[in-house]
């Protein structure tokens, strides 16, 4: 069994909890409160700024030209596409919602963990960014397969992550992680899996925090 398959099996309970979360269920139904979705979009923009830095850092540590090229593309094209989505949804938001936000506690926890991986081996760095790829694809496909008929105000977001273009990037990221894992010891693979599990938990926390409009308590 490939490393990515074992890693995915290890986070199945986390993924199932993600699918069952009110944010994802209401997003699928098209009933998610717009304030919650805009909060999520704003926090995602802050998250992507640091996520992109980690993707570029991974590219600088990789050795195969095709791997380097892939991660540079991830940092450029994929993030640019996500930012375009942000612009689309924020364009119709109220002026108050478009005001600059600071990172929520969960967003800061996630980005801080990712940035801490800058000192980790490249295979662990790659494993840490993989949940953002894989879980978004799985969630997008789940929603497309199960959403009710009719208008959904969040359809552009759903289509972006459930579509073929994004799927191709995810497959490439998974394949690179598996290739890196092949030359790793069992201990090194365990470190990869630990990072993958932690970031899968943080993905759930990110959506959950958006649903509850998480704020600093002091």
PDB file of C-alpha atoms in Angstrom:
ATOM      1  CA  UNK A   1       0.000   0.000   0.000  1.00  0.00           C
ATOM      2  CA  UNK A   2       1.296   3.450  -0.917  1.00  0.00           C
ATOM      3  CA  UNK A   3       2.059   5.985   1.802  1.00  0.00           C
ATOM      4  CA  UNK A   4      -0.778   8.266   0.652  1.00  0.00           C
ATOM      5  CA  UNK A   5      -3.310   5.438   0.944  1.00  0.00           C
ATOM      6  CA  UNK A   6      -2.205   4.596   4.486  1.00  0.00           C
ATOM      7  CA  UNK A   7      -2.193   8.273   5.432  1.00  0.00           C
ATOM      8  CA  UNK A   8      -5.723   8.746   4.061  1.00  0.00           C
ATOM      9  CA  UNK A   9      -6.970   5.695   5.948  1.00  0.00           C
ATOM     10  CA  UNK A  10      -5.532   7.171   9.142  1.00  0.00           C
ATOM     11  CA  UNK A  11      -7.651  10.320   8.865  1.00  0.00           C
ATOM     12  CA  UNK A  12     -10.956   8.732   7.777  1.00  0.00           C
ATOM     13  CA  UNK A  13     -12.668   9.626  11.114  1.00  0.00           C
ATOM     14  CA  UNK A  14     -11.483  13.232  10.767  1.00  0.00           C
ATOM     15  CA  UNK A  15     -12.710  13.374   7.166  1.00  0.00           C
ATOM     16  CA  UNK A  16     -16.102  11.921   8.118  1.00  0.00           C
ATOM     17  CA  UNK A  17     -16.417  14.537  10.859  1.00  0.00           C
ATOM     18  CA  UNK A  18     -15.541  17.199   8.290  1.00  0.00           C
ATOM     19  CA  UNK A  19     -18.298  16.039   5.933  1.00  0.00           C
ATOM     20  CA  UNK A  20     -20.793  16.002   8.804  1.00  0.00           C
ATOM     21  CA  UNK A  21     -19.868  19.511   9.952  1.00  0.00           C
ATOM     22  CA  UNK A  22     -22.621  22.131   9.683  1.00  0.00           C
ATOM     23  CA  UNK A  23     -20.402  24.322   7.497  1.00  0.00           C
ATOM     24  CA  UNK A  24     -20.043  21.636   4.800  1.00  0.00           C
ATOM     25  CA  UNK A  25     -23.614  20.362   5.079  1.00  0.00           C
ATOM     26  CA  UNK A  26     -25.118  23.840   4.792  1.00  0.00           C
ATOM     27  CA  UNK A  27     -22.670  24.752   2.021  1.00  0.00           C
ATOM     28  CA  UNK A  28     -23.903  21.696   0.118  1.00  0.00           C
ATOM     29  CA  UNK A  29     -27.539  22.613   0.708  1.00  0.00           C
ATOM     30  CA  UNK A  30     -26.910  26.220  -0.276  1.00  0.00           C
ATOM     31  CA  UNK A  31     -28.290  27.382   3.071  1.00  0.00           C
ATOM     32  CA  UNK A  32     -25.018  28.441   4.701  1.00  0.00           C
ATOM     33  CA  UNK A  33     -25.324  31.938   6.137  1.00  0.00           C
ATOM     34  CA  UNK A  34     -23.422  34.340   3.903  1.00  0.00           C
ATOM     35  CA  UNK A  35     -21.721  35.971   6.893  1.00  0.00           C
ATOM     36  CA  UNK A  36     -20.160  32.619   7.779  1.00  0.00           C
ATOM     37  CA  UNK A  37     -19.030  31.999   4.219  1.00  0.00           C
ATOM     38  CA  UNK A  38     -17.503  35.466   3.867  1.00  0.00           C
ATOM     39  CA  UNK A  39     -15.728  34.988   7.201  1.00  0.00           C
ATOM     40  CA  UNK A  40     -14.308  31.739   5.806  1.00  0.00           C
ATOM     41  CA  UNK A  41     -13.234  33.441   2.561  1.00  0.00           C
ATOM     42  CA  UNK A  42     -11.467  36.218   4.465  1.00  0.00           C
ATOM     43  CA  UNK A  43      -9.630  33.770   6.687  1.00  0.00           C
ATOM     44  CA  UNK A  44      -8.748  31.588   3.708  1.00  0.00           C
ATOM     45  CA  UNK A  45      -7.084  34.565   2.013  1.00  0.00           C
ATOM     46  CA  UNK A  46      -4.913  35.058   5.113  1.00  0.00           C
ATOM     47  CA  UNK A  47      -4.145  31.340   5.232  1.00  0.00           C
ATOM     48  CA  UNK A  48      -3.131  31.214   1.560  1.00  0.00           C
ATOM     49  CA  UNK A  49      -0.515  33.908   2.026  1.00  0.00           C
ATOM     50  CA  UNK A  50       1.490  31.628   4.340  1.00  0.00           C
ATOM     51  CA  UNK A  51       0.506  28.430   2.525  1.00  0.00           C
ATOM     52  CA  UNK A  52       2.071  29.823  -0.646  1.00  0.00           C
ATOM     53  CA  UNK A  53       5.327  30.529   1.192  1.00  0.00           C
ATOM     54  CA  UNK A  54       5.504  26.902   2.308  1.00  0.00           C
ATOM     55  CA  UNK A  55       4.821  25.626  -1.229  1.00  0.00           C
ATOM     56  CA  UNK A  56       7.689  27.730  -2.580  1.00  0.00           C
ATOM     57  CA  UNK A  57       9.957  26.550   0.254  1.00  0.00           C
ATOM     58  CA  UNK A  58       9.164  22.948  -0.660  1.00  0.00           C
ATOM     59  CA  UNK A  59      10.092  23.651  -4.279  1.00  0.00           C
ATOM     60  CA  UNK A  60      13.507  24.945  -3.183  1.00  0.00           C
ATOM     61  CA  UNK A  61      14.207  21.713  -1.280  1.00  0.00           C
ATOM     62  CA  UNK A  62      13.105  19.266  -3.972  1.00  0.00           C
ATOM     63  CA  UNK A  63      15.667  17.815  -6.355  1.00  0.00           C
ATOM     64  CA  UNK A  64      13.724  16.502  -9.359  1.00  0.00           C
ATOM     65  CA  UNK A  65      12.951  19.239 -11.930  1.00  0.00           C
ATOM     66  CA  UNK A  66       9.411  17.959 -12.486  1.00  0.00           C
ATOM     67  CA  UNK A  67       8.709  18.078  -8.741  1.00  0.00           C
ATOM     68  CA  UNK A  68      10.127  21.580  -8.446  1.00  0.00           C
ATOM     69  CA  UNK A  69       8.049  22.744 -11.410  1.00  0.00           C
ATOM     70  CA  UNK A  70       4.906  21.213  -9.919  1.00  0.00           C
ATOM     71  CA  UNK A  71       5.223  22.959  -6.566  1.00  0.00           C
ATOM     72  CA  UNK A  72       6.035  26.296  -8.190  1.00  0.00           C
ATOM     73  CA  UNK A  73       2.868  25.842 -10.240  1.00  0.00           C
ATOM     74  CA  UNK A  74       0.894  24.984  -7.099  1.00  0.00           C
ATOM     75  CA  UNK A  75       2.110  28.193  -5.472  1.00  0.00           C
ATOM     76  CA  UNK A  76       1.233  30.258  -8.528  1.00  0.00           C
ATOM     77  CA  UNK A  77      -1.665  28.948 -10.577  1.00  0.00           C
ATOM     78  CA  UNK A  78      -3.654  27.182  -7.849  1.00  0.00           C
ATOM     79  CA  UNK A  79      -3.468  30.009  -5.348  1.00  0.00           C
ATOM     80  CA  UNK A  80      -4.238  32.551  -8.078  1.00  0.00           C
ATOM     81  CA  UNK A  81      -7.384  30.587  -8.938  1.00  0.00           C
ATOM     82  CA  UNK A  82      -8.447  30.533  -5.289  1.00  0.00           C
ATOM     83  CA  UNK A  83      -7.848  34.261  -4.929  1.00  0.00           C
ATOM     84  CA  UNK A  84     -10.048  34.843  -7.988  1.00  0.00           C
ATOM     85  CA  UNK A  85     -12.799  32.932  -6.212  1.00  0.00           C
ATOM     86  CA  UNK A  86     -12.313  35.148  -3.171  1.00  0.00           C
ATOM     87  CA  UNK A  87     -12.648  38.251  -5.317  1.00  0.00           C
ATOM     88  CA  UNK A  88     -15.851  36.913  -6.864  1.00  0.00           C
ATOM     89  CA  UNK A  89     -17.561  36.287  -3.554  1.00  0.00           C
ATOM     90  CA  UNK A  90     -16.265  39.381  -1.792  1.00  0.00           C
ATOM     91  CA  UNK A  91     -17.430  41.635  -4.632  1.00  0.00           C
ATOM     92  CA  UNK A  92     -21.022  41.181  -3.549  1.00  0.00           C
ATOM     93  CA  UNK A  93     -20.346  41.280   0.173  1.00  0.00           C
ATOM     94  CA  UNK A  94     -21.329  44.150   2.405  1.00  0.00           C
ATOM     95  CA  UNK A  95     -18.694  46.808   3.015  1.00  0.00           C
ATOM     96  CA  UNK A  96     -18.340  45.693   6.631  1.00  0.00           C
ATOM     97  CA  UNK A  97     -17.476  42.155   5.522  1.00  0.00           C
ATOM     98  CA  UNK A  98     -14.766  43.444   3.181  1.00  0.00           C
ATOM     99  CA  UNK A  99     -12.847  45.192   5.937  1.00  0.00           C
ATOM    100  CA  UNK A 100      -9.399  43.851   6.762  1.00  0.00           C
ATOM    101  CA  UNK A 101      -9.420  41.001   9.258  1.00  0.00           C
ATOM    102  CA  UNK A 102      -6.734  39.509  11.443  1.00  0.00           C
ATOM    103  CA  UNK A 103      -6.204  35.763  11.637  1.00  0.00           C
ATOM    104  CA  UNK A 104      -8.660  33.909  13.819  1.00  0.00           C
ATOM    105  CA  UNK A 105      -7.163  31.656  16.529  1.00  0.00           C
ATOM    106  CA  UNK A 106      -7.691  28.551  14.375  1.00  0.00           C
ATOM    107  CA  UNK A 107      -6.271  30.184  11.254  1.00  0.00           C
ATOM    108  CA  UNK A 108      -3.206  31.360  13.173  1.00  0.00           C
ATOM    109  CA  UNK A 109      -2.722  27.899  14.661  1.00  0.00           C
ATOM    110  CA  UNK A 110      -2.852  26.328  11.205  1.00  0.00           C
ATOM    111  CA  UNK A 111      -0.507  28.808   9.513  1.00  0.00           C
ATOM    112  CA  UNK A 112       1.913  28.720  12.449  1.00  0.00           C
ATOM    113  CA  UNK A 113       2.085  24.927  12.244  1.00  0.00           C
ATOM    114  CA  UNK A 114       2.735  25.068   8.499  1.00  0.00           C
ATOM    115  CA  UNK A 115       5.442  27.707   8.861  1.00  0.00           C
ATOM    116  CA  UNK A 116       7.089  25.605  11.563  1.00  0.00           C
ATOM    117  CA  UNK A 117       7.538  22.908   8.931  1.00  0.00           C
ATOM    118  CA  UNK A 118      10.009  25.153   7.098  1.00  0.00           C
ATOM    119  CA  UNK A 119      12.663  23.552   9.307  1.00  0.00           C
ATOM    120  CA  UNK A 120      11.411  20.021   8.675  1.00  0.00           C
ATOM    121  CA  UNK A 121      12.631  17.549   6.032  1.00  0.00           C
ATOM    122  CA  UNK A 122      11.066  18.140   2.627  1.00  0.00           C
ATOM    123  CA  UNK A 123       8.967  14.958   2.766  1.00  0.00           C
ATOM    124  CA  UNK A 124       7.345  16.129   6.005  1.00  0.00           C
ATOM    125  CA  UNK A 125       6.711  19.567   4.523  1.00  0.00           C
ATOM    126  CA  UNK A 126       5.021  17.975   1.507  1.00  0.00           C
ATOM    127  CA  UNK A 127       2.886  15.752   3.739  1.00  0.00           C
ATOM    128  CA  UNK A 128       1.808  18.780   5.797  1.00  0.00           C
ATOM    129  CA  UNK A 129       0.450  20.677   2.783  1.00  0.00           C
ATOM    130  CA  UNK A 130      -1.251  17.624   1.264  1.00  0.00           C
ATOM    131  CA  UNK A 131      -4.477  17.692   3.370  1.00  0.00           C
ATOM    132  CA  UNK A 132      -5.363  21.093   1.910  1.00  0.00           C
ATOM    133  CA  UNK A 133      -5.144  19.510  -1.547  1.00  0.00           C
ATOM    134  CA  UNK A 134      -6.755  16.149  -0.851  1.00  0.00           C
ATOM    135  CA  UNK A 135      -9.534  17.098   1.571  1.00  0.00           C
ATOM    136  CA  UNK A 136     -10.746  19.995  -0.583  1.00  0.00           C
ATOM    137  CA  UNK A 137     -10.944  17.682  -3.608  1.00  0.00           C
ATOM    138  CA  UNK A 138     -12.811  15.012  -1.671  1.00  0.00           C
ATOM    139  CA  UNK A 139     -15.209  17.555  -0.165  1.00  0.00           C
ATOM    140  CA  UNK A 140     -15.832  19.168  -3.553  1.00  0.00           C
ATOM    141  CA  UNK A 141     -16.604  15.814  -5.165  1.00  0.00           C
ATOM    142  CA  UNK A 142     -18.806  14.788  -2.220  1.00  0.00           C
ATOM    143  CA  UNK A 143     -20.871  17.955  -2.524  1.00  0.00           C
ATOM    144  CA  UNK A 144     -21.222  17.649  -6.297  1.00  0.00           C
ATOM    145  CA  UNK A 145     -22.434  14.075  -5.906  1.00  0.00           C
ATOM    146  CA  UNK A 146     -24.906  14.786  -3.093  1.00  0.00           C
ATOM    147  CA  UNK A 147     -26.150  18.358  -3.409  1.00  0.00           C
ATOM    148  CA  UNK A 148     -29.851  18.904  -4.108  1.00  0.00           C
ATOM    149  CA  UNK A 149     -30.992  20.280  -7.440  1.00  0.00           C
ATOM    150  CA  UNK A 150     -31.562  23.979  -7.761  1.00  0.00           C
ATOM    151  CA  UNK A 151     -29.604  27.192  -7.335  1.00  0.00           C
ATOM    152  CA  UNK A 152     -26.715  27.194  -4.878  1.00  0.00           C
ATOM    153  CA  UNK A 153     -25.097  30.586  -4.184  1.00  0.00           C
ATOM    154  CA  UNK A 154     -21.790  28.812  -3.537  1.00  0.00           C
ATOM    155  CA  UNK A 155     -21.754  26.754  -6.748  1.00  0.00           C
ATOM    156  CA  UNK A 156     -18.638  28.461  -8.126  1.00  0.00           C
ATOM    157  CA  UNK A 157     -16.679  27.392  -5.038  1.00  0.00           C
ATOM    158  CA  UNK A 158     -18.066  23.847  -5.249  1.00  0.00           C
ATOM    159  CA  UNK A 159     -17.258  23.518  -8.944  1.00  0.00           C
ATOM    160  CA  UNK A 160     -13.696  24.764  -8.430  1.00  0.00           C
ATOM    161  CA  UNK A 161     -12.790  22.010  -5.986  1.00  0.00           C
ATOM    162  CA  UNK A 162     -14.877  19.238  -7.502  1.00  0.00           C
ATOM    163  CA  UNK A 163     -13.639  19.868 -11.035  1.00  0.00           C
ATOM    164  CA  UNK A 164     -11.090  18.112 -13.238  1.00  0.00           C
ATOM    165  CA  UNK A 165      -8.488  20.907 -13.164  1.00  0.00           C
ATOM    166  CA  UNK A 166      -8.138  20.784  -9.416  1.00  0.00           C
ATOM    167  CA  UNK A 167      -8.210  16.974  -9.434  1.00  0.00           C
ATOM    168  CA  UNK A 168      -5.145  16.911 -11.713  1.00  0.00           C
ATOM    169  CA  UNK A 169      -3.168  19.087  -9.273  1.00  0.00           C
ATOM    170  CA  UNK A 170      -4.186  16.913  -6.336  1.00  0.00           C
ATOM    171  CA  UNK A 171      -3.124  13.717  -8.097  1.00  0.00           C
ATOM    172  CA  UNK A 172       0.244  15.283  -8.872  1.00  0.00           C
ATOM    173  CA  UNK A 173       0.753  16.366  -5.242  1.00  0.00           C
ATOM    174  CA  UNK A 174      -0.162  12.876  -3.993  1.00  0.00           C
ATOM    175  CA  UNK A 175       2.182  11.217  -6.478  1.00  0.00           C
ATOM    176  CA  UNK A 176       5.095  13.420  -5.387  1.00  0.00           C
ATOM    177  CA  UNK A 177       4.463  12.605  -1.727  1.00  0.00           C
ATOM    178  CA  UNK A 178       4.369   8.886  -2.525  1.00  0.00           C
ATOM    179  CA  UNK A 179       7.618   9.151  -4.469  1.00  0.00           C
ATOM    180  CA  UNK A 180       9.305  10.978  -1.601  1.00  0.00           C
ATOM    181  CA  UNK A 181       7.986   8.386   0.870  1.00  0.00           C
ATOM    182  CA  UNK A 182       9.441   5.504  -1.153  1.00  0.00           C
ATOM    183  CA  UNK A 183      12.974   6.570  -0.268  1.00  0.00           C
ATOM    184  CA  UNK A 184      12.148   7.189   3.403  1.00  0.00           C
ATOM    185  CA  UNK A 185      12.656   4.969   6.411  1.00  0.00           C
ATOM    186  CA  UNK A 186       9.640   3.823   8.406  1.00  0.00           C
ATOM    187  CA  UNK A 187      10.412   6.483  11.002  1.00  0.00           C
ATOM    188  CA  UNK A 188      10.507   9.184   8.348  1.00  0.00           C
ATOM    189  CA  UNK A 189       7.216   7.964   6.883  1.00  0.00           C
ATOM    190  CA  UNK A 190       5.686   8.066  10.360  1.00  0.00           C
ATOM    191  CA  UNK A 191       6.760  11.712  10.639  1.00  0.00           C
ATOM    192  CA  UNK A 192       5.045  12.384   7.315  1.00  0.00           C
ATOM    193  CA  UNK A 193       1.865  10.719   8.528  1.00  0.00           C
ATOM    194  CA  UNK A 194       1.898  12.674  11.779  1.00  0.00           C
ATOM    195  CA  UNK A 195       2.091  15.959   9.842  1.00  0.00           C
ATOM    196  CA  UNK A 196      -0.686  14.788   7.521  1.00  0.00           C
ATOM    197  CA  UNK A 197      -2.952  13.885  10.439  1.00  0.00           C
ATOM    198  CA  UNK A 198      -2.284  17.160  12.270  1.00  0.00           C
ATOM    199  CA  UNK A 199      -3.096  19.265   9.226  1.00  0.00           C
ATOM    200  CA  UNK A 200      -6.233  17.216   8.553  1.00  0.00           C
ATOM    201  CA  UNK A 201      -7.409  18.107  12.064  1.00  0.00           C
ATOM    202  CA  UNK A 202      -6.547  21.741  11.397  1.00  0.00           C
ATOM    203  CA  UNK A 203      -8.607  21.644   8.187  1.00  0.00           C
ATOM    204  CA  UNK A 204     -11.643  20.599  10.231  1.00  0.00           C
ATOM    205  CA  UNK A 205     -10.906  23.297  12.814  1.00  0.00           C
ATOM    206  CA  UNK A 206     -10.660  25.918  10.062  1.00  0.00           C
ATOM    207  CA  UNK A 207     -14.159  25.207   8.749  1.00  0.00           C
ATOM    208  CA  UNK A 208     -15.601  24.800  12.219  1.00  0.00           C
ATOM    209  CA  UNK A 209     -14.126  28.129  13.323  1.00  0.00           C
ATOM    210  CA  UNK A 210     -15.659  29.854  10.290  1.00  0.00           C
ATOM    211  CA  UNK A 211     -19.078  28.451  11.094  1.00  0.00           C
ATOM    212  CA  UNK A 212     -18.845  29.841  14.622  1.00  0.00           C
ATOM    213  CA  UNK A 213     -17.315  33.166  13.447  1.00  0.00           C
ATOM    214  CA  UNK A 214     -14.435  32.509  15.812  1.00  0.00           C
ATOM    215  CA  UNK A 215     -12.993  35.557  17.549  1.00  0.00           C
ATOM    216  CA  UNK A 216     -10.267  36.154  20.075  1.00  0.00           C
ATOM    217  CA  UNK A 217     -11.776  36.129  23.559  1.00  0.00           C
ATOM    218  CA  UNK A 218      -9.428  38.807  24.934  1.00  0.00           C
TER     219      UNK A 218
END
